[in-house]
Amino acid sequence: MKRIVLLSLFILLASSAVAFEVGVQVQPSLNASLDILNQSGGDESPKVWLVEAMNTGSQSFVGRFHLEVVGDELRAGKWSDEFVLEPGSGATRELAFYSPPDNGSLNASVTLRYGPESSEVVRDRFRTSTVGREEGFEVVSSRANGKDLILGIAVPEGVGSFFLSVEGRADRRFSQVQVKSPGRYEQVAVPYSPEIDKSEDAAVEMFDSEGRYYYTGEHEFDRFHPLVPVFDSSIDYLRGVLHVIMTRGI
């Protein structure tokens, strides 16, 4: 009888230890890594970083990249769009910086923000040169809905791709957007948060990947509530195309 009691007690303790160990093993972990896969440009052309985030933990998260560039009289920040990463998956984005009026060495840092966490900072140093560039781009329309800024852009002929950034209030985050193979008129959606209630004044910056065109300008984004989004977007696109034809020719 004594042996049976001791054996039962041993089995109970062993089961508890296994259950405790399993419980520890299944605790979700929030971990990620950041790496710069490639970089190009600088000096008289845009500096572009191809960055990669990897979810190395066991819990999915929403992440976004943040680029900060600092010089003697310059401090600029750019955000990527948000993305969801499941455990073991990755995401890549291109972040770009261009500032023709500035000249000299600049320090760049890239960080991955995911959930309440931040990755280790990846740093870089590059040069930029003072050069004259044509504006080229034209903002034909600018509006805001619940999650995106919608900009109608007249694009210079021959541009293969371009970057568009918006900067407004300090408590609002705007994503940098890259447009590849644009037409002569493009509707570009720029994700942002938190929402705009009525209107927002913000600075718009655009430059093509080769550094031939550089545009900055202040624009007002009025909040709109379209009854039929597809119809509203189509009307805006038609107006933009007609504007390009009338001002720049076919």
PDB file of C-alpha atoms in Angstrom:
ATOM      1  CA  MET A   1       0.000   0.000   0.000  1.00  0.00           C
ATOM      2  CA  LYS A   2       2.838   2.347   0.878  1.00  0.00           C
ATOM      3  CA  ARG A   3       4.492   1.646  -2.461  1.00  0.00           C
ATOM      4  CA  ILE A   4       1.245   2.443  -4.288  1.00  0.00           C
ATOM      5  CA  VAL A   5       0.916   5.785  -2.481  1.00  0.00           C
ATOM      6  CA  LEU A   6       4.526   6.719  -3.247  1.00  0.00           C
ATOM      7  CA  LEU A   7       4.110   5.717  -6.892  1.00  0.00           C
ATOM      8  CA  SER A   8       0.923   7.799  -7.196  1.00  0.00           C
ATOM      9  CA  LEU A   9       2.659  10.780  -5.625  1.00  0.00           C
ATOM     10  CA  PHE A  10       5.609  10.422  -8.025  1.00  0.00           C
ATOM     11  CA  ILE A  11       3.283  10.283 -11.050  1.00  0.00           C
ATOM     12  CA  LEU A  12       1.400  13.358  -9.815  1.00  0.00           C
ATOM     13  CA  LEU A  13       4.610  15.359  -9.320  1.00  0.00           C
ATOM     14  CA  ALA A  14       5.986  14.275 -12.706  1.00  0.00           C
ATOM     15  CA  SER A  15       2.749  15.287 -14.446  1.00  0.00           C
ATOM     16  CA  SER A  16       2.815  18.683 -12.746  1.00  0.00           C
ATOM     17  CA  ALA A  17       6.429  19.239 -13.832  1.00  0.00           C
ATOM     18  CA  VAL A  18       5.614  18.323 -17.446  1.00  0.00           C
ATOM     19  CA  ALA A  19       2.572  20.596 -17.439  1.00  0.00           C
ATOM     20  CA  PHE A  20       4.644  23.461 -16.019  1.00  0.00           C
ATOM     21  CA  GLU A  21       7.360  22.929 -18.642  1.00  0.00           C
ATOM     22  CA  VAL A  22       4.817  22.848 -21.479  1.00  0.00           C
ATOM     23  CA  GLY A  23       3.165  25.980 -20.113  1.00  0.00           C
ATOM     24  CA  VAL A  24       6.488  27.794 -20.149  1.00  0.00           C
ATOM     25  CA  GLN A  25       7.273  26.673 -23.688  1.00  0.00           C
ATOM     26  CA  VAL A  26       4.034  27.946 -25.202  1.00  0.00           C
ATOM     27  CA  GLN A  27       4.352  31.483 -23.827  1.00  0.00           C
ATOM     28  CA  PRO A  28       4.268  33.795 -26.894  1.00  0.00           C
ATOM     29  CA  SER A  29       7.350  35.917 -27.523  1.00  0.00           C
ATOM     30  CA  LEU A  30       7.494  39.252 -29.355  1.00  0.00           C
ATOM     31  CA  ASN A  31      10.816  39.485 -31.177  1.00  0.00           C
ATOM     32  CA  ALA A  32      11.982  40.868 -34.525  1.00  0.00           C
ATOM     33  CA  SER A  33      15.137  41.643 -36.460  1.00  0.00           C
ATOM     34  CA  LEU A  34      15.985  44.445 -38.886  1.00  0.00           C
ATOM     35  CA  ASP A  35      18.504  44.401 -41.707  1.00  0.00           C
ATOM     36  CA  ILE A  36      19.490  46.663 -44.617  1.00  0.00           C
ATOM     37  CA  LEU A  37      19.608  44.412 -47.684  1.00  0.00           C
ATOM     38  CA  ASN A  38      20.801  47.065 -50.130  1.00  0.00           C
ATOM     39  CA  GLN A  39      21.408  50.792 -50.444  1.00  0.00           C
ATOM     40  CA  SER A  40      21.995  53.049 -53.404  1.00  0.00           C
ATOM     41  CA  GLY A  41      22.254  56.678 -54.429  1.00  0.00           C
ATOM     42  CA  GLY A  42      23.259  59.625 -52.317  1.00  0.00           C
ATOM     43  CA  ASP A  43      25.133  62.796 -53.283  1.00  0.00           C
ATOM     44  CA  GLU A  44      23.225  64.220 -56.292  1.00  0.00           C
ATOM     45  CA  SER A  45      20.547  61.500 -56.360  1.00  0.00           C
ATOM     46  CA  PRO A  46      18.080  60.127 -53.787  1.00  0.00           C
ATOM     47  CA  LYS A  47      19.498  57.839 -51.130  1.00  0.00           C
ATOM     48  CA  VAL A  48      17.469  54.626 -51.036  1.00  0.00           C
ATOM     49  CA  TRP A  49      17.600  51.829 -48.462  1.00  0.00           C
ATOM     50  CA  LEU A  50      16.045  48.406 -49.013  1.00  0.00           C
ATOM     51  CA  VAL A  51      15.188  47.244 -45.485  1.00  0.00           C
ATOM     52  CA  GLU A  52      13.878  43.916 -44.233  1.00  0.00           C
ATOM     53  CA  ALA A  53      11.992  42.996 -41.058  1.00  0.00           C
ATOM     54  CA  MET A  54      11.795  39.406 -39.809  1.00  0.00           C
ATOM     55  CA  ASN A  55       9.423  38.134 -37.138  1.00  0.00           C
ATOM     56  CA  THR A  56      11.755  35.951 -35.054  1.00  0.00           C
ATOM     57  CA  GLY A  57       9.280  35.462 -32.208  1.00  0.00           C
ATOM     58  CA  SER A  58       6.181  33.326 -31.770  1.00  0.00           C
ATOM     59  CA  GLN A  59       3.597  36.131 -31.841  1.00  0.00           C
ATOM     60  CA  SER A  60       2.282  38.045 -34.864  1.00  0.00           C
ATOM     61  CA  PHE A  61       2.563  41.836 -34.866  1.00  0.00           C
ATOM     62  CA  VAL A  62       1.891  45.023 -36.827  1.00  0.00           C
ATOM     63  CA  GLY A  63       5.135  46.777 -37.763  1.00  0.00           C
ATOM     64  CA  ARG A  64       6.464  49.734 -39.685  1.00  0.00           C
ATOM     65  CA  PHE A  65       9.890  51.168 -40.470  1.00  0.00           C
ATOM     66  CA  HIS A  66      11.055  54.608 -39.393  1.00  0.00           C
ATOM     67  CA  LEU A  67      13.844  56.511 -41.151  1.00  0.00           C
ATOM     68  CA  GLU A  68      15.465  59.531 -39.519  1.00  0.00           C
ATOM     69  CA  VAL A  69      18.057  61.737 -41.216  1.00  0.00           C
ATOM     70  CA  VAL A  70      20.031  64.323 -39.230  1.00  0.00           C
ATOM     71  CA  GLY A  71      22.493  67.023 -40.326  1.00  0.00           C
ATOM     72  CA  ASP A  72      23.852  70.283 -38.953  1.00  0.00           C
ATOM     73  CA  GLU A  73      20.593  72.124 -39.636  1.00  0.00           C
ATOM     74  CA  LEU A  74      18.384  69.241 -40.687  1.00  0.00           C
ATOM     75  CA  ARG A  75      16.192  66.663 -38.978  1.00  0.00           C
ATOM     76  CA  ALA A  76      13.739  64.695 -41.111  1.00  0.00           C
ATOM     77  CA  GLY A  77      11.723  61.567 -40.434  1.00  0.00           C
ATOM     78  CA  LYS A  78       9.905  59.169 -42.772  1.00  0.00           C
ATOM     79  CA  TRP A  79       7.567  56.277 -41.951  1.00  0.00           C
ATOM     80  CA  SER A  80       6.794  53.234 -44.065  1.00  0.00           C
ATOM     81  CA  ASP A  81       3.283  51.832 -44.276  1.00  0.00           C
ATOM     82  CA  GLU A  82       2.129  49.301 -41.676  1.00  0.00           C
ATOM     83  CA  PHE A  83       2.402  45.565 -42.313  1.00  0.00           C
ATOM     84  CA  VAL A  84       1.408  42.424 -40.427  1.00  0.00           C
ATOM     85  CA  LEU A  85       4.037  39.744 -39.844  1.00  0.00           C
ATOM     86  CA  GLU A  86       3.246  36.228 -38.713  1.00  0.00           C
ATOM     87  CA  PRO A  87       5.951  34.249 -36.837  1.00  0.00           C
ATOM     88  CA  GLY A  88       8.758  33.300 -39.205  1.00  0.00           C
ATOM     89  CA  SER A  89       7.677  35.694 -41.972  1.00  0.00           C
ATOM     90  CA  GLY A  90       9.355  38.838 -43.273  1.00  0.00           C
ATOM     91  CA  ALA A  91       8.639  42.079 -45.124  1.00  0.00           C
ATOM     92  CA  THR A  92      10.781  44.439 -47.198  1.00  0.00           C
ATOM     93  CA  ARG A  93      10.303  48.109 -48.015  1.00  0.00           C
ATOM     94  CA  GLU A  94      12.297  50.840 -49.738  1.00  0.00           C
ATOM     95  CA  LEU A  95      12.835  54.051 -47.769  1.00  0.00           C
ATOM     96  CA  ALA A  96      14.216  57.101 -49.542  1.00  0.00           C
ATOM     97  CA  PHE A  97      15.593  60.529 -48.702  1.00  0.00           C
ATOM     98  CA  TYR A  98      16.398  63.442 -51.011  1.00  0.00           C
ATOM     99  CA  SER A  99      17.089  67.083 -50.201  1.00  0.00           C
ATOM    100  CA  PRO A 100      18.739  69.047 -53.027  1.00  0.00           C
ATOM    101  CA  PRO A 101      19.021  72.297 -50.996  1.00  0.00           C
ATOM    102  CA  ASP A 102      21.294  70.597 -48.433  1.00  0.00           C
ATOM    103  CA  ASN A 103      25.001  69.958 -48.835  1.00  0.00           C
ATOM    104  CA  GLY A 104      27.408  67.803 -46.823  1.00  0.00           C
ATOM    105  CA  SER A 105      27.378  64.660 -44.685  1.00  0.00           C
ATOM    106  CA  LEU A 106      24.179  63.354 -43.150  1.00  0.00           C
ATOM    107  CA  ASN A 107      23.531  60.649 -40.554  1.00  0.00           C
ATOM    108  CA  ALA A 108      20.697  58.199 -41.127  1.00  0.00           C
ATOM    109  CA  SER A 109      19.099  55.694 -38.760  1.00  0.00           C
ATOM    110  CA  VAL A 110      16.469  53.056 -39.500  1.00  0.00           C
ATOM    111  CA  THR A 111      14.301  51.443 -36.806  1.00  0.00           C
ATOM    112  CA  LEU A 112      11.579  48.819 -36.902  1.00  0.00           C
ATOM    113  CA  ARG A 113       8.642  49.659 -34.631  1.00  0.00           C
ATOM    114  CA  TYR A 114       6.461  46.648 -33.842  1.00  0.00           C
ATOM    115  CA  GLY A 115       3.740  46.627 -31.221  1.00  0.00           C
ATOM    116  CA  PRO A 116       5.180  48.384 -28.155  1.00  0.00           C
ATOM    117  CA  GLU A 117       8.724  47.371 -29.110  1.00  0.00           C
ATOM    118  CA  SER A 118      11.542  48.834 -31.230  1.00  0.00           C
ATOM    119  CA  SER A 119      14.392  46.997 -32.925  1.00  0.00           C
ATOM    120  CA  GLU A 120      18.025  47.906 -32.622  1.00  0.00           C
ATOM    121  CA  VAL A 121      18.884  50.989 -34.673  1.00  0.00           C
ATOM    122  CA  VAL A 122      20.723  50.459 -37.979  1.00  0.00           C
ATOM    123  CA  ARG A 123      22.873  53.483 -38.822  1.00  0.00           C
ATOM    124  CA  ASP A 124      24.348  54.857 -42.034  1.00  0.00           C
ATOM    125  CA  ARG A 125      26.200  57.960 -43.181  1.00  0.00           C
ATOM    126  CA  PHE A 126      26.037  59.497 -46.654  1.00  0.00           C
ATOM    127  CA  ARG A 127      26.607  62.727 -48.537  1.00  0.00           C
ATOM    128  CA  THR A 128      24.231  65.053 -50.335  1.00  0.00           C
ATOM    129  CA  SER A 129      25.142  67.836 -52.762  1.00  0.00           C
ATOM    130  CA  THR A 130      23.469  71.130 -53.551  1.00  0.00           C
ATOM    131  CA  VAL A 131      21.974  70.860 -57.024  1.00  0.00           C
ATOM    132  CA  GLY A 132      19.195  72.565 -58.946  1.00  0.00           C
ATOM    133  CA  ARG A 133      16.237  70.404 -59.899  1.00  0.00           C
ATOM    134  CA  GLU A 134      12.984  70.977 -61.786  1.00  0.00           C
ATOM    135  CA  GLU A 135       9.738  70.725 -59.812  1.00  0.00           C
ATOM    136  CA  GLY A 136       8.004  68.729 -62.547  1.00  0.00           C
ATOM    137  CA  PHE A 137       5.325  67.216 -60.317  1.00  0.00           C
ATOM    138  CA  GLU A 138       1.987  68.947 -59.722  1.00  0.00           C
ATOM    139  CA  VAL A 139      -0.582  68.207 -57.033  1.00  0.00           C
ATOM    140  CA  VAL A 140      -3.931  68.481 -58.845  1.00  0.00           C
ATOM    141  CA  SER A 141      -6.144  67.354 -55.953  1.00  0.00           C
ATOM    142  CA  SER A 142      -5.694  66.524 -52.265  1.00  0.00           C
ATOM    143  CA  ARG A 143      -8.292  64.974 -49.951  1.00  0.00           C
ATOM    144  CA  ALA A 144      -8.501  62.682 -46.924  1.00  0.00           C
ATOM    145  CA  ASN A 145     -10.731  59.803 -45.991  1.00  0.00           C
ATOM    146  CA  GLY A 146     -10.703  57.728 -42.811  1.00  0.00           C
ATOM    147  CA  LYS A 147      -7.344  56.051 -43.412  1.00  0.00           C
ATOM    148  CA  ASP A 148      -5.640  57.544 -46.498  1.00  0.00           C
ATOM    149  CA  LEU A 149      -4.711  60.839 -48.037  1.00  0.00           C
ATOM    150  CA  ILE A 150      -5.729  60.746 -51.697  1.00  0.00           C
ATOM    151  CA  LEU A 151      -3.526  62.871 -53.959  1.00  0.00           C
ATOM    152  CA  GLY A 152      -4.008  63.395 -57.682  1.00  0.00           C
ATOM    153  CA  ILE A 153      -0.529  63.856 -59.157  1.00  0.00           C
ATOM    154  CA  ALA A 154       0.491  65.103 -62.603  1.00  0.00           C
ATOM    155  CA  VAL A 155       3.745  63.230 -63.222  1.00  0.00           C
ATOM    156  CA  PRO A 156       6.617  64.458 -65.435  1.00  0.00           C
ATOM    157  CA  GLU A 157       6.954  62.513 -68.644  1.00  0.00           C
ATOM    158  CA  GLY A 158       9.560  59.750 -68.567  1.00  0.00           C
ATOM    159  CA  VAL A 159       9.544  59.188 -64.794  1.00  0.00           C
ATOM    160  CA  GLY A 160       9.915  55.472 -64.057  1.00  0.00           C
ATOM    161  CA  SER A 161       9.166  55.654 -60.325  1.00  0.00           C
ATOM    162  CA  PHE A 162       8.871  58.275 -57.623  1.00  0.00           C
ATOM    163  CA  PHE A 163       8.551  58.664 -53.841  1.00  0.00           C
ATOM    164  CA  LEU A 164       5.871  60.707 -52.117  1.00  0.00           C
ATOM    165  CA  SER A 165       6.055  61.794 -48.458  1.00  0.00           C
ATOM    166  CA  VAL A 166       3.752  63.940 -46.320  1.00  0.00           C
ATOM    167  CA  GLU A 167       4.621  65.763 -43.121  1.00  0.00           C
ATOM    168  CA  GLY A 168       2.034  67.344 -40.834  1.00  0.00           C
ATOM    169  CA  ARG A 169       1.430  67.547 -37.095  1.00  0.00           C
ATOM    170  CA  ALA A 170       3.913  65.865 -34.763  1.00  0.00           C
ATOM    171  CA  ASP A 171       1.274  63.447 -33.418  1.00  0.00           C
ATOM    172  CA  ARG A 172       0.215  62.190 -36.846  1.00  0.00           C
ATOM    173  CA  ARG A 173       2.142  59.584 -38.852  1.00  0.00           C
ATOM    174  CA  PHE A 174       2.126  59.642 -42.647  1.00  0.00           C
ATOM    175  CA  SER A 175       3.600  56.814 -44.701  1.00  0.00           C
ATOM    176  CA  GLN A 176       6.144  57.330 -47.459  1.00  0.00           C
ATOM    177  CA  VAL A 177       4.812  55.793 -50.688  1.00  0.00           C
ATOM    178  CA  GLN A 178       6.742  54.619 -53.732  1.00  0.00           C
ATOM    179  CA  VAL A 179       4.918  54.650 -57.080  1.00  0.00           C
ATOM    180  CA  LYS A 180       6.401  52.401 -59.753  1.00  0.00           C
ATOM    181  CA  SER A 181       5.691  52.729 -63.487  1.00  0.00           C
ATOM    182  CA  PRO A 182       3.406  55.765 -63.106  1.00  0.00           C
ATOM    183  CA  GLY A 183       1.276  57.214 -65.855  1.00  0.00           C
ATOM    184  CA  ARG A 184       1.047  60.918 -66.601  1.00  0.00           C
ATOM    185  CA  TYR A 185      -1.650  61.228 -63.941  1.00  0.00           C
ATOM    186  CA  GLU A 186      -1.681  59.125 -60.774  1.00  0.00           C
ATOM    187  CA  GLN A 187      -4.000  58.830 -57.799  1.00  0.00           C
ATOM    188  CA  VAL A 188      -1.795  58.014 -54.827  1.00  0.00           C
ATOM    189  CA  ALA A 189      -3.103  56.815 -51.452  1.00  0.00           C
ATOM    190  CA  VAL A 190      -0.895  57.708 -48.479  1.00  0.00           C
ATOM    191  CA  PRO A 191      -1.812  55.786 -45.290  1.00  0.00           C
ATOM    192  CA  TYR A 192      -1.880  57.845 -42.098  1.00  0.00           C
ATOM    193  CA  SER A 193      -3.018  57.796 -38.443  1.00  0.00           C
ATOM    194  CA  PRO A 194      -4.770  59.030 -36.386  1.00  0.00           C
ATOM    195  CA  GLU A 195      -7.777  60.090 -38.453  1.00  0.00           C
ATOM    196  CA  ILE A 196      -8.347  63.613 -39.752  1.00  0.00           C
ATOM    197  CA  ASP A 197     -11.670  64.981 -38.481  1.00  0.00           C
ATOM    198  CA  LYS A 198     -12.225  67.934 -40.842  1.00  0.00           C
ATOM    199  CA  SER A 199      -9.055  69.143 -42.569  1.00  0.00           C
ATOM    200  CA  GLU A 200      -5.279  69.073 -42.261  1.00  0.00           C
ATOM    201  CA  ASP A 201      -2.579  71.338 -43.658  1.00  0.00           C
ATOM    202  CA  ALA A 202       0.503  69.324 -44.526  1.00  0.00           C
ATOM    203  CA  ALA A 203       3.703  69.533 -46.548  1.00  0.00           C
ATOM    204  CA  VAL A 204       3.960  67.258 -49.585  1.00  0.00           C
ATOM    205  CA  GLU A 205       7.341  66.170 -50.928  1.00  0.00           C
ATOM    206  CA  MET A 206       7.996  64.236 -54.136  1.00  0.00           C
ATOM    207  CA  PHE A 207      11.078  63.195 -56.060  1.00  0.00           C
ATOM    208  CA  ASP A 208      11.774  60.703 -58.814  1.00  0.00           C
ATOM    209  CA  SER A 209      14.199  57.826 -58.290  1.00  0.00           C
ATOM    210  CA  GLU A 210      16.823  59.371 -60.564  1.00  0.00           C
ATOM    211  CA  GLY A 211      16.799  62.760 -58.846  1.00  0.00           C
ATOM    212  CA  ARG A 212      15.740  64.786 -61.889  1.00  0.00           C
ATOM    213  CA  TYR A 213      12.617  66.242 -60.288  1.00  0.00           C
ATOM    214  CA  TYR A 214      12.018  67.482 -56.755  1.00  0.00           C
ATOM    215  CA  TYR A 215       8.804  69.062 -55.453  1.00  0.00           C
ATOM    216  CA  THR A 216       7.687  70.476 -52.101  1.00  0.00           C
ATOM    217  CA  GLY A 217       4.488  72.356 -51.318  1.00  0.00           C
ATOM    218  CA  GLU A 218       1.869  72.979 -48.621  1.00  0.00           C
ATOM    219  CA  HIS A 219      -1.588  71.511 -49.268  1.00  0.00           C
ATOM    220  CA  GLU A 220      -4.903  71.272 -47.449  1.00  0.00           C
ATOM    221  CA  PHE A 221      -6.540  67.877 -47.073  1.00  0.00           C
ATOM    222  CA  ASP A 222     -10.287  68.095 -46.471  1.00  0.00           C
ATOM    223  CA  ARG A 223     -12.009  65.042 -45.022  1.00  0.00           C
ATOM    224  CA  PHE A 224     -14.583  63.632 -47.452  1.00  0.00           C
ATOM    225  CA  HIS A 225     -17.237  60.910 -47.172  1.00  0.00           C
ATOM    226  CA  PRO A 226     -18.033  59.612 -50.669  1.00  0.00           C
ATOM    227  CA  LEU A 227     -21.381  57.863 -51.105  1.00  0.00           C
ATOM    228  CA  VAL A 228     -19.953  55.651 -53.857  1.00  0.00           C
ATOM    229  CA  PRO A 229     -16.125  55.518 -53.508  1.00  0.00           C
ATOM    230  CA  VAL A 230     -15.490  53.939 -56.928  1.00  0.00           C
ATOM    231  CA  PHE A 231     -17.620  56.544 -58.710  1.00  0.00           C
ATOM    232  CA  ASP A 232     -16.019  59.408 -56.777  1.00  0.00           C
ATOM    233  CA  SER A 233     -12.523  58.113 -57.563  1.00  0.00           C
ATOM    234  CA  SER A 234     -13.362  57.728 -61.252  1.00  0.00           C
ATOM    235  CA  ILE A 235     -14.648  61.318 -61.511  1.00  0.00           C
ATOM    236  CA  ASP A 236     -11.510  62.631 -59.796  1.00  0.00           C
ATOM    237  CA  TYR A 237      -9.305  60.595 -62.128  1.00  0.00           C
ATOM    238  CA  LEU A 238     -11.124  61.879 -65.219  1.00  0.00           C
ATOM    239  CA  ARG A 239     -10.724  65.477 -64.043  1.00  0.00           C
ATOM    240  CA  GLY A 240      -7.030  64.888 -63.430  1.00  0.00           C
ATOM    241  CA  VAL A 241      -6.422  63.385 -66.859  1.00  0.00           C
ATOM    242  CA  LEU A 242      -8.277  66.285 -68.541  1.00  0.00           C
ATOM    243  CA  HIS A 243      -6.175  68.732 -66.514  1.00  0.00           C
ATOM    244  CA  VAL A 244      -2.963  67.104 -67.723  1.00  0.00           C
ATOM    245  CA  ILE A 245      -4.141  67.126 -71.349  1.00  0.00           C
ATOM    246  CA  MET A 246      -5.157  70.774 -71.177  1.00  0.00           C
ATOM    247  CA  THR A 247      -1.982  71.987 -69.429  1.00  0.00           C
ATOM    248  CA  ARG A 248       0.653  69.677 -70.865  1.00  0.00           C
ATOM    249  CA  GLY A 249      -0.851  68.328 -74.053  1.00  0.00           C
ATOM    250  CA  ILE A 250      -1.464  64.726 -75.002  1.00  0.00           C
TER     251      ILE A 250
END
